[in-house]
PDB file of C-alpha atoms and ligand atoms in Angstrom:
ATOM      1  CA  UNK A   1       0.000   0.000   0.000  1.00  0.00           C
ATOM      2  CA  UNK A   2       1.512   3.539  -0.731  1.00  0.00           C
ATOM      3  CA  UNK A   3       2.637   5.559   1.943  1.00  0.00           C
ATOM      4  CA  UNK A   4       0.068   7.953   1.463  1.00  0.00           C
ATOM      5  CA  UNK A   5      -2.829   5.265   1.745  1.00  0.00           C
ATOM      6  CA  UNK A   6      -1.753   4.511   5.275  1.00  0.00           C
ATOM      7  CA  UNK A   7      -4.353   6.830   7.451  1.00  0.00           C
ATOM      8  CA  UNK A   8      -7.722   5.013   5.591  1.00  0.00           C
ATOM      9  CA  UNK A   9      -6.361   1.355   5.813  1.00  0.00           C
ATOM     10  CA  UNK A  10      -8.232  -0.319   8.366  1.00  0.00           C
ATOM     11  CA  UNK A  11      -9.118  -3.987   9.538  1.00  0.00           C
ATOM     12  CA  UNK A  12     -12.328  -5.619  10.056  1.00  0.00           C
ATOM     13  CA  UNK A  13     -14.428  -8.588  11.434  1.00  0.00           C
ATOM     14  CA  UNK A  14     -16.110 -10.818   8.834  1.00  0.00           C
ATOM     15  CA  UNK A  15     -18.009 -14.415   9.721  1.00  0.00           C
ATOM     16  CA  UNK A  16     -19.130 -16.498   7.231  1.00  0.00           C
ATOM     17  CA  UNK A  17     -22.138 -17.663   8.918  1.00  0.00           C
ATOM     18  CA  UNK A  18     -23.516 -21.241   9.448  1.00  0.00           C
ATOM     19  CA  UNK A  19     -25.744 -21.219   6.444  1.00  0.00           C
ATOM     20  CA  UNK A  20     -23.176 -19.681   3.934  1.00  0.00           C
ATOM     21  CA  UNK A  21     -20.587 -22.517   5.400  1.00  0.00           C
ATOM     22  CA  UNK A  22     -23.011 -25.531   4.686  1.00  0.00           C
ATOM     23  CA  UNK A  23     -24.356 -23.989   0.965  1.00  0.00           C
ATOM     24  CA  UNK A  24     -20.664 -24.545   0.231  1.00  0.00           C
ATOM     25  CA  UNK A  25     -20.414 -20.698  -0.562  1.00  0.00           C
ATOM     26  CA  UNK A  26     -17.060 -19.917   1.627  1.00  0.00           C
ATOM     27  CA  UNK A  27     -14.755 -19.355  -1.182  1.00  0.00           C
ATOM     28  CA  UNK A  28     -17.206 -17.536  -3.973  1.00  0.00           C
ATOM     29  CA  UNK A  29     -18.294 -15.232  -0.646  1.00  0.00           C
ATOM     30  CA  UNK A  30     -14.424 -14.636   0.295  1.00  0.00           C
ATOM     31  CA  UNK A  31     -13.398 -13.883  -3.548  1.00  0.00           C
ATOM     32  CA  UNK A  32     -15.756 -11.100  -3.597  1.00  0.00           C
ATOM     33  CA  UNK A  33     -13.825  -9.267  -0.772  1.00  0.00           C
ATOM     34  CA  UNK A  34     -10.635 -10.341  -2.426  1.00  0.00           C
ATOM     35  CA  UNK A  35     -11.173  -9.295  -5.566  1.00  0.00           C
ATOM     36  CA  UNK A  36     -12.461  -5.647  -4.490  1.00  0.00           C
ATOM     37  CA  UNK A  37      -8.500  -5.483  -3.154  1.00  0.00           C
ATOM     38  CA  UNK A  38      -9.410  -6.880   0.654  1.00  0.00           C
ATOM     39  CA  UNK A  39      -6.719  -8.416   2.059  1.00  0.00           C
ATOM     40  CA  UNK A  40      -7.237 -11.456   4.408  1.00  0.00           C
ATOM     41  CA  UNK A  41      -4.860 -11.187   7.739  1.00  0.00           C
ATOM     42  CA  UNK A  42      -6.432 -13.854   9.739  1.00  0.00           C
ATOM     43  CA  UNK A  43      -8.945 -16.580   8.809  1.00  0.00           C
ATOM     44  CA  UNK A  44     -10.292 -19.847  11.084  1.00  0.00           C
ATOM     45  CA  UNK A  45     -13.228 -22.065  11.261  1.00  0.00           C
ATOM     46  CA  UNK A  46     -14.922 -22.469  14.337  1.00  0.00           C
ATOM     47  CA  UNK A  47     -18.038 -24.703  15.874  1.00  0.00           C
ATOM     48  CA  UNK A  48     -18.786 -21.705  18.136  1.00  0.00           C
ATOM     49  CA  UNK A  49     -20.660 -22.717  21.061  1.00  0.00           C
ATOM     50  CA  UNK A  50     -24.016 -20.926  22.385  1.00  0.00           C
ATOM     51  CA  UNK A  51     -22.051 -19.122  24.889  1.00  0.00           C
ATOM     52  CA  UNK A  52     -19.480 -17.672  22.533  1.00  0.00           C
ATOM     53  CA  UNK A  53     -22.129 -16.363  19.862  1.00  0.00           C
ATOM     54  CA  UNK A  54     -23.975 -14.757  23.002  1.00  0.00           C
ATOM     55  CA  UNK A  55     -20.833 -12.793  23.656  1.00  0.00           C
ATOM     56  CA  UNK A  56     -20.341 -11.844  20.023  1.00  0.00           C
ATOM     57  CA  UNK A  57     -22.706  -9.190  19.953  1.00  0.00           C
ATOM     58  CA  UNK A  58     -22.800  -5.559  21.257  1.00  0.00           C
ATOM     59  CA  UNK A  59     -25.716  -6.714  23.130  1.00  0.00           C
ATOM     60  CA  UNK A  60     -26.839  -2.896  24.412  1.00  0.00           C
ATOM     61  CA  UNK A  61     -30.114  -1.748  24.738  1.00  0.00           C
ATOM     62  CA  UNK A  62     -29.650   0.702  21.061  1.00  0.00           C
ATOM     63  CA  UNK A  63     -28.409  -2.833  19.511  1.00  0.00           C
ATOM     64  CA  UNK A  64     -31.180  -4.999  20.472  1.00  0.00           C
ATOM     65  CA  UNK A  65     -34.051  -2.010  19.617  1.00  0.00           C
ATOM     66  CA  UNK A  66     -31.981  -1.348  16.377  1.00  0.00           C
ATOM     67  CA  UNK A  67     -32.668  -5.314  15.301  1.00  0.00           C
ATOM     68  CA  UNK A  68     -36.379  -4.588  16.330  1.00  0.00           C
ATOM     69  CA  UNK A  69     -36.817  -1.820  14.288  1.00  0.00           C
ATOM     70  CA  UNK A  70     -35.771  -4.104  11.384  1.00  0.00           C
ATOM     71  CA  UNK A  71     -38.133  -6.188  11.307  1.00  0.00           C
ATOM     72  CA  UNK A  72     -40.575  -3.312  11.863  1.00  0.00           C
ATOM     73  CA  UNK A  73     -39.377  -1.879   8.698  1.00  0.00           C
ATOM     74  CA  UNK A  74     -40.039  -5.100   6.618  1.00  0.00           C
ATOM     75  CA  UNK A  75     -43.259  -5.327   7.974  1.00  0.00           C
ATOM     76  CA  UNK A  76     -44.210  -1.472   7.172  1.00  0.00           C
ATOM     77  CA  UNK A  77     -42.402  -2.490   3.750  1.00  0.00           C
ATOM     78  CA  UNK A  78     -44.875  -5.571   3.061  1.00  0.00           C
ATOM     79  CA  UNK A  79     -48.302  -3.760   4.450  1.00  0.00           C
ATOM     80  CA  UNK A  80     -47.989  -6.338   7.478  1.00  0.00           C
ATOM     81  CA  UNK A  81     -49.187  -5.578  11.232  1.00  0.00           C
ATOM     82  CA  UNK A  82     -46.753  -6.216  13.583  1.00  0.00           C
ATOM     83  CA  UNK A  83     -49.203  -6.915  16.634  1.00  0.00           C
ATOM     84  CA  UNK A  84     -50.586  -9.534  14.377  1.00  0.00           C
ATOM     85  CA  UNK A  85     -47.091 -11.408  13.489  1.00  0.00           C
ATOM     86  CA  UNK A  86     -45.240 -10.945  16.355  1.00  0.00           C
ATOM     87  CA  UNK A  87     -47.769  -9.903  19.186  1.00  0.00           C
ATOM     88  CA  UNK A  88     -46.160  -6.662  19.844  1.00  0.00           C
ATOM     89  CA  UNK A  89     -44.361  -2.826  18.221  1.00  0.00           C
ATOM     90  CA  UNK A  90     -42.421  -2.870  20.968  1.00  0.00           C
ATOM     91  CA  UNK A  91     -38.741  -2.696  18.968  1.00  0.00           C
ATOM     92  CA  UNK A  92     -37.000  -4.337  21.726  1.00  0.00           C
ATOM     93  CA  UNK A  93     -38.994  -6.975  22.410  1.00  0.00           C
ATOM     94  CA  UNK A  94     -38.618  -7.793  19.124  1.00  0.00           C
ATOM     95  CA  UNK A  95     -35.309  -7.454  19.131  1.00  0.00           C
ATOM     96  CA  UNK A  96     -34.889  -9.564  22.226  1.00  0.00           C
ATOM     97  CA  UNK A  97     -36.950 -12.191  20.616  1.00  0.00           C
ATOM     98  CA  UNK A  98     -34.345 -12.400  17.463  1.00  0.00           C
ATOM     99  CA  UNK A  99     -31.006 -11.723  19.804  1.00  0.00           C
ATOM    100  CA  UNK A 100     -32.374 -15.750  20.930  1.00  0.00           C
ATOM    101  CA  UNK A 101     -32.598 -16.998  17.458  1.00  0.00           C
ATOM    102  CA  UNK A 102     -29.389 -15.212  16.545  1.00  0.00           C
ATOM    103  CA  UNK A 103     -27.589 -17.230  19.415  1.00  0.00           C
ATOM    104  CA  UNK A 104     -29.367 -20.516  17.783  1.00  0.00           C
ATOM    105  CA  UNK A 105     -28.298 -19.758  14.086  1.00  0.00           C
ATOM    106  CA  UNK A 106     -24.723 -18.790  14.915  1.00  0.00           C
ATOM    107  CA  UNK A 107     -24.145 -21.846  17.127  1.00  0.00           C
ATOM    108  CA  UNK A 108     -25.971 -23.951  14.790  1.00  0.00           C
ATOM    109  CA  UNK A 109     -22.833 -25.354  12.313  1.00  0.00           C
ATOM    110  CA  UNK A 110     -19.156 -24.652  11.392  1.00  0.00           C
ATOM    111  CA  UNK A 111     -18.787 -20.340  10.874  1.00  0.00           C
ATOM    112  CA  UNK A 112     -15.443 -19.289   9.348  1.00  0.00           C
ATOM    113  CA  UNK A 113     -13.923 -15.912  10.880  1.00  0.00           C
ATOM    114  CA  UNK A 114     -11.512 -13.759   8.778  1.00  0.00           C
ATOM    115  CA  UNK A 115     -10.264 -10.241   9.569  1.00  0.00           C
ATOM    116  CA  UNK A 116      -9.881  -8.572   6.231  1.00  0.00           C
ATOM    117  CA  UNK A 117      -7.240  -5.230   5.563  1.00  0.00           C
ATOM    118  CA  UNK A 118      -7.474  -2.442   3.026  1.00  0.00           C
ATOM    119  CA  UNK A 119      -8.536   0.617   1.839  1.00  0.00           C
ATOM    120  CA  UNK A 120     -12.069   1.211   3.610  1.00  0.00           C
ATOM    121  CA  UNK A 121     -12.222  -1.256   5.128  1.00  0.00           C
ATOM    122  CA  UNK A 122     -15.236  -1.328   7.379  1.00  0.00           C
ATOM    123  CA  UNK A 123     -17.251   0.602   4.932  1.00  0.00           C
ATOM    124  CA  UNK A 124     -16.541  -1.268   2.319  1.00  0.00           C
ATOM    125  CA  UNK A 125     -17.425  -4.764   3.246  1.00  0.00           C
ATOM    126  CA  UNK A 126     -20.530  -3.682   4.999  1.00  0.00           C
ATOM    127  CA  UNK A 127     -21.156  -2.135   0.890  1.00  0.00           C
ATOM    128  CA  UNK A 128     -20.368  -6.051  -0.090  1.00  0.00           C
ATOM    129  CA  UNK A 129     -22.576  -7.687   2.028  1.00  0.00           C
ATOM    130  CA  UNK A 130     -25.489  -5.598   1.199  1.00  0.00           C
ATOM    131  CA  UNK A 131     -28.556  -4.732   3.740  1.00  0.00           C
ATOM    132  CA  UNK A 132     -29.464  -6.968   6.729  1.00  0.00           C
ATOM    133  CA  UNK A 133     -32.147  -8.544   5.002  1.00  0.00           C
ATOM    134  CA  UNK A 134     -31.452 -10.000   1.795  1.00  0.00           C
ATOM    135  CA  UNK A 135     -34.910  -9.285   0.181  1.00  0.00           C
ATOM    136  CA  UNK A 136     -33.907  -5.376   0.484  1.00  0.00           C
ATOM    137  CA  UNK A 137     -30.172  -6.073  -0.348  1.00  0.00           C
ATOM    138  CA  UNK A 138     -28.925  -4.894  -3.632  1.00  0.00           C
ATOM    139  CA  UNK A 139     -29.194  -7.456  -6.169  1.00  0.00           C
ATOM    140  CA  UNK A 140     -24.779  -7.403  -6.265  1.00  0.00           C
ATOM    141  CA  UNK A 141     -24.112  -6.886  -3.118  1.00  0.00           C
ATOM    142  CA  UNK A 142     -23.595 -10.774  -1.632  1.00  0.00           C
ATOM    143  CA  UNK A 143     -26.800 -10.960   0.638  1.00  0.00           C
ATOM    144  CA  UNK A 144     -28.983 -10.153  -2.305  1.00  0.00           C
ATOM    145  CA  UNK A 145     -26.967 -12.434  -4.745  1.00  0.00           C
ATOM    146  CA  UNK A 146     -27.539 -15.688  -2.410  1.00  0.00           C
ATOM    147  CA  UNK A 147     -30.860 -15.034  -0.652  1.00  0.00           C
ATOM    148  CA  UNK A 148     -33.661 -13.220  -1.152  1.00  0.00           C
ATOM    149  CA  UNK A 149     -35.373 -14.331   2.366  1.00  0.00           C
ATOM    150  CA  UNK A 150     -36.746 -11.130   5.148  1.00  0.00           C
ATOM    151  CA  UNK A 151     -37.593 -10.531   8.884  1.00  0.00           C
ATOM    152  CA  UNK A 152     -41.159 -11.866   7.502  1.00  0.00           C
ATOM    153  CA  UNK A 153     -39.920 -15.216   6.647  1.00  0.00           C
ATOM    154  CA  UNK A 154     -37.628 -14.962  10.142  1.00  0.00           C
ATOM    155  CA  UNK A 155     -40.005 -14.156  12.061  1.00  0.00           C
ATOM    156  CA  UNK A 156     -42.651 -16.972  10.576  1.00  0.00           C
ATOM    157  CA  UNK A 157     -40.218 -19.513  11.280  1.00  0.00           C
ATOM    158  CA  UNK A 158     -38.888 -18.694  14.690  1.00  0.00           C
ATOM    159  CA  UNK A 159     -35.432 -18.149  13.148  1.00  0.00           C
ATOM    160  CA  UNK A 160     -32.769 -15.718  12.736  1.00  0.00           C
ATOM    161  CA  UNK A 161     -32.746 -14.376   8.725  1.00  0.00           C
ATOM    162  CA  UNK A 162     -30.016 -16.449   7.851  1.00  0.00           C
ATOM    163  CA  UNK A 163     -28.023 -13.531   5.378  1.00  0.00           C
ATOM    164  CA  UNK A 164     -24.645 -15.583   5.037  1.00  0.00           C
ATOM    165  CA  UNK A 165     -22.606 -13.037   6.419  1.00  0.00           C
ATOM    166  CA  UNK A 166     -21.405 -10.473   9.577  1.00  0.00           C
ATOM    167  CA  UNK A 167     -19.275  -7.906   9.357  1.00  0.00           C
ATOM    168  CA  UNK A 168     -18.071  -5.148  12.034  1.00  0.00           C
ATOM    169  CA  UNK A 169     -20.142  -1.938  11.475  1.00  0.00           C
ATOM    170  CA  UNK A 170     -17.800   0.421  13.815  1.00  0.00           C
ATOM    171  CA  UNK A 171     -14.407   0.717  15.228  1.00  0.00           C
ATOM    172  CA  UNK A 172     -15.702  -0.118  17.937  1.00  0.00           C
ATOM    173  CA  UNK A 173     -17.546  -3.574  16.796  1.00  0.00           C
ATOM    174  CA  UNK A 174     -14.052  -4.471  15.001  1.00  0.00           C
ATOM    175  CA  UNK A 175     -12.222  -4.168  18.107  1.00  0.00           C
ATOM    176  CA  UNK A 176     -14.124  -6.515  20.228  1.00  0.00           C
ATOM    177  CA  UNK A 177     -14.776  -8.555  17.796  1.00  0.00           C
ATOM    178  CA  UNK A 178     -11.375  -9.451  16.594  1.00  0.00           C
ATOM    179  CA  UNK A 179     -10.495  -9.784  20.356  1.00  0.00           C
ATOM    180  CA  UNK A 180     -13.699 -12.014  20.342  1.00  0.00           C
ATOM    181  CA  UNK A 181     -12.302 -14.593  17.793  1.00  0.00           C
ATOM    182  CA  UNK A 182      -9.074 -14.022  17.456  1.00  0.00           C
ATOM    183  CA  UNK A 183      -7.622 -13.415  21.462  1.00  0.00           C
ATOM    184  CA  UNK A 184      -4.445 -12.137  20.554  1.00  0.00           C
ATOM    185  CA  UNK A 185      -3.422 -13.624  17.670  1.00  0.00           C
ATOM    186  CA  UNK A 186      -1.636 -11.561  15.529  1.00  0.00           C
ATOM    187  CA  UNK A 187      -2.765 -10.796  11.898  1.00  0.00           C
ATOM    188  CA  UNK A 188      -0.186 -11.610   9.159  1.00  0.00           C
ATOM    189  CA  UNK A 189       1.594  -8.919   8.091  1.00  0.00           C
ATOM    190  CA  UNK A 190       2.463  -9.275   3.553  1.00  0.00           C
ATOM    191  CA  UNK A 191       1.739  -7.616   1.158  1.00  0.00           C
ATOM    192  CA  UNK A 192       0.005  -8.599  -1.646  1.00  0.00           C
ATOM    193  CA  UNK A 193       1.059  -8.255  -5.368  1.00  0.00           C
ATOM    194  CA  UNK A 194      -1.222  -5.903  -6.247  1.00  0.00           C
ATOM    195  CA  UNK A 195      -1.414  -3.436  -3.286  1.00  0.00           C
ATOM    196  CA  UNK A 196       0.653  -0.420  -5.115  1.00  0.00           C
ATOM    197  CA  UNK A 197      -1.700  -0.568  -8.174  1.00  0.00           C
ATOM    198  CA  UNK A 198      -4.872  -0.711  -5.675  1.00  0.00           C
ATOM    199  CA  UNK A 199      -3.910   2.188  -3.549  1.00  0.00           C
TER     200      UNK A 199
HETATM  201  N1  UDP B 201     -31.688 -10.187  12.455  1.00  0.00           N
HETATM  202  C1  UDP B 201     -32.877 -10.876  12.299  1.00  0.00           C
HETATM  203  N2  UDP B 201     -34.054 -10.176  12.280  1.00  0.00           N
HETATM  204  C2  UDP B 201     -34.089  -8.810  12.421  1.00  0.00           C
HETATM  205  C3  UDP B 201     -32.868  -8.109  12.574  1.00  0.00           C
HETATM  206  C4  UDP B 201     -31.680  -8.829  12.586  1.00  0.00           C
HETATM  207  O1  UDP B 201     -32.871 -12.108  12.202  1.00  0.00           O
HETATM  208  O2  UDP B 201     -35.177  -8.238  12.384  1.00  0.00           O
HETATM  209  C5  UDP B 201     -30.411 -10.961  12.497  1.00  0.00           C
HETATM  210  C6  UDP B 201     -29.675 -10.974  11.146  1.00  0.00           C
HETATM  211  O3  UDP B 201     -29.107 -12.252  10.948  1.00  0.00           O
HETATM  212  C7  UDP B 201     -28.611  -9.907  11.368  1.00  0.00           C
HETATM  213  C8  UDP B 201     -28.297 -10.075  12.851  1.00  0.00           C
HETATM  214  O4  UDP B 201     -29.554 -10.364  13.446  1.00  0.00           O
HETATM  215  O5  UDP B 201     -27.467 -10.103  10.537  1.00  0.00           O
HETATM  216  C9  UDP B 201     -27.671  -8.870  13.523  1.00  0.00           C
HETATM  217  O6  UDP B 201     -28.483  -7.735  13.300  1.00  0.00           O
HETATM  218  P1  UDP B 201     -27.863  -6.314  12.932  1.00  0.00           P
HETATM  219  O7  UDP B 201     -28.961  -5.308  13.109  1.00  0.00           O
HETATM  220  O8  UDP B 201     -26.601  -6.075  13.676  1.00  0.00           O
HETATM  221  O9  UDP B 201     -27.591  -6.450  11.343  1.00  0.00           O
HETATM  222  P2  UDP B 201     -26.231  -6.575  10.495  1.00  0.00           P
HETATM  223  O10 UDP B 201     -25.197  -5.698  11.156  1.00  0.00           O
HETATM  224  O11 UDP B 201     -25.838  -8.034  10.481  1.00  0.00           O
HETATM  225  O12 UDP B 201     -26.574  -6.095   9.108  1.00  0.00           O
HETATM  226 MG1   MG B 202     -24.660  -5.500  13.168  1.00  0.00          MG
END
């Protein structure tokens, strides 16, 4: 990377969740942030128990409401009543109700954890992945290429959506999360062949 790309390279968290894992999807989902010039620094698969997952999240009171909202938006989106669906528009009971299914869907199989480097890092994989739920992701992004399921179909089934992928939406989230999964491993320091054309 040039010396003058140094202040807006930054590192982030990115799982490759239980569903993306078992669809066999882990290397077509990892080229995409390769091949936008994302460097992987540290990558592991892990059967994460319940415990773990729990701990994985930000877990405050904005986070939980902020899930809640979601699906409040999909339902608004769709014409749907949320006191019919769900029973409630309280955002973070809602929320609360999918922080348990998240716990269930992240400790359900095999999720691979990678810390990607580069220009934009945080930003720019959170542009990759697309929106939350897949049915209002951008047909490119990789949520809306590999799903098109909704907070609807979540919520109908008792289940998390299952959208493939996480990835660190702060600073802040990328710093406990790397901690999270990766302790204090160190990240690989190389460079990669094409890092002075990228920058
Ligand atoms: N989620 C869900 N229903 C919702 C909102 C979120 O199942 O109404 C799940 C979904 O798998 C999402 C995760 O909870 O990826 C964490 O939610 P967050 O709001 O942090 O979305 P993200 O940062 O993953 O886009
Ligand atoms: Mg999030």
């Amino acid at each position: 990377m040039s010396p003058n790309a140094a202040g807006i390279v930054e590192r982030t968290l990115v799982l490759l969740k239980p569903d993306a894992v078992a669809r066999g999807l882990a290397g077509q989902i990892l080229a995409r942030f390769e091949t936008v010039g994302l460097k992987i620094v540290a990558l592991k698969m892990v059967m994460p128990t319940r415990d773990f997952v729990a701990r994985h999240y930000p877990n405050t009171p904005e986070w939980i409401a902020g899930m809640g909202k979601k699906t409040l938006e999909t339902y608004k989106d769709r014409g749907l009543d949320p006191i019919a669906e769900v029973g409630t528009t309280d955002p973070m009971k809602i929320g609360e109700m999918v922080k348990a299914w998240n716990i269930d869907y992240l400790s359900s199989g095999p999720v691979v954890a990678v810390i990607f480097e580069g220009l934009h890092a945080i930003t720019t994989v959170r542009k990759l992945c697309g929106a939350t739920m897949p049915f209002s992701a951008d047909p490119g992004s990789i949520r809306g290429s590999y799903s098109s399921t909704s907070a609807v179909v979540g919520n109908a089934t008792k289940r998390a959506v299952r959208n493939l992928v996480h990835a660190s939406s702060t600073p802040e989230e990328v710093a406990h999360e790397t901690a999270h999964w990766f302790g204090t491993e160190k990240p690989c320091v190389y460079r990669r062949a094409d890092e002075d054309v990228l920058a």
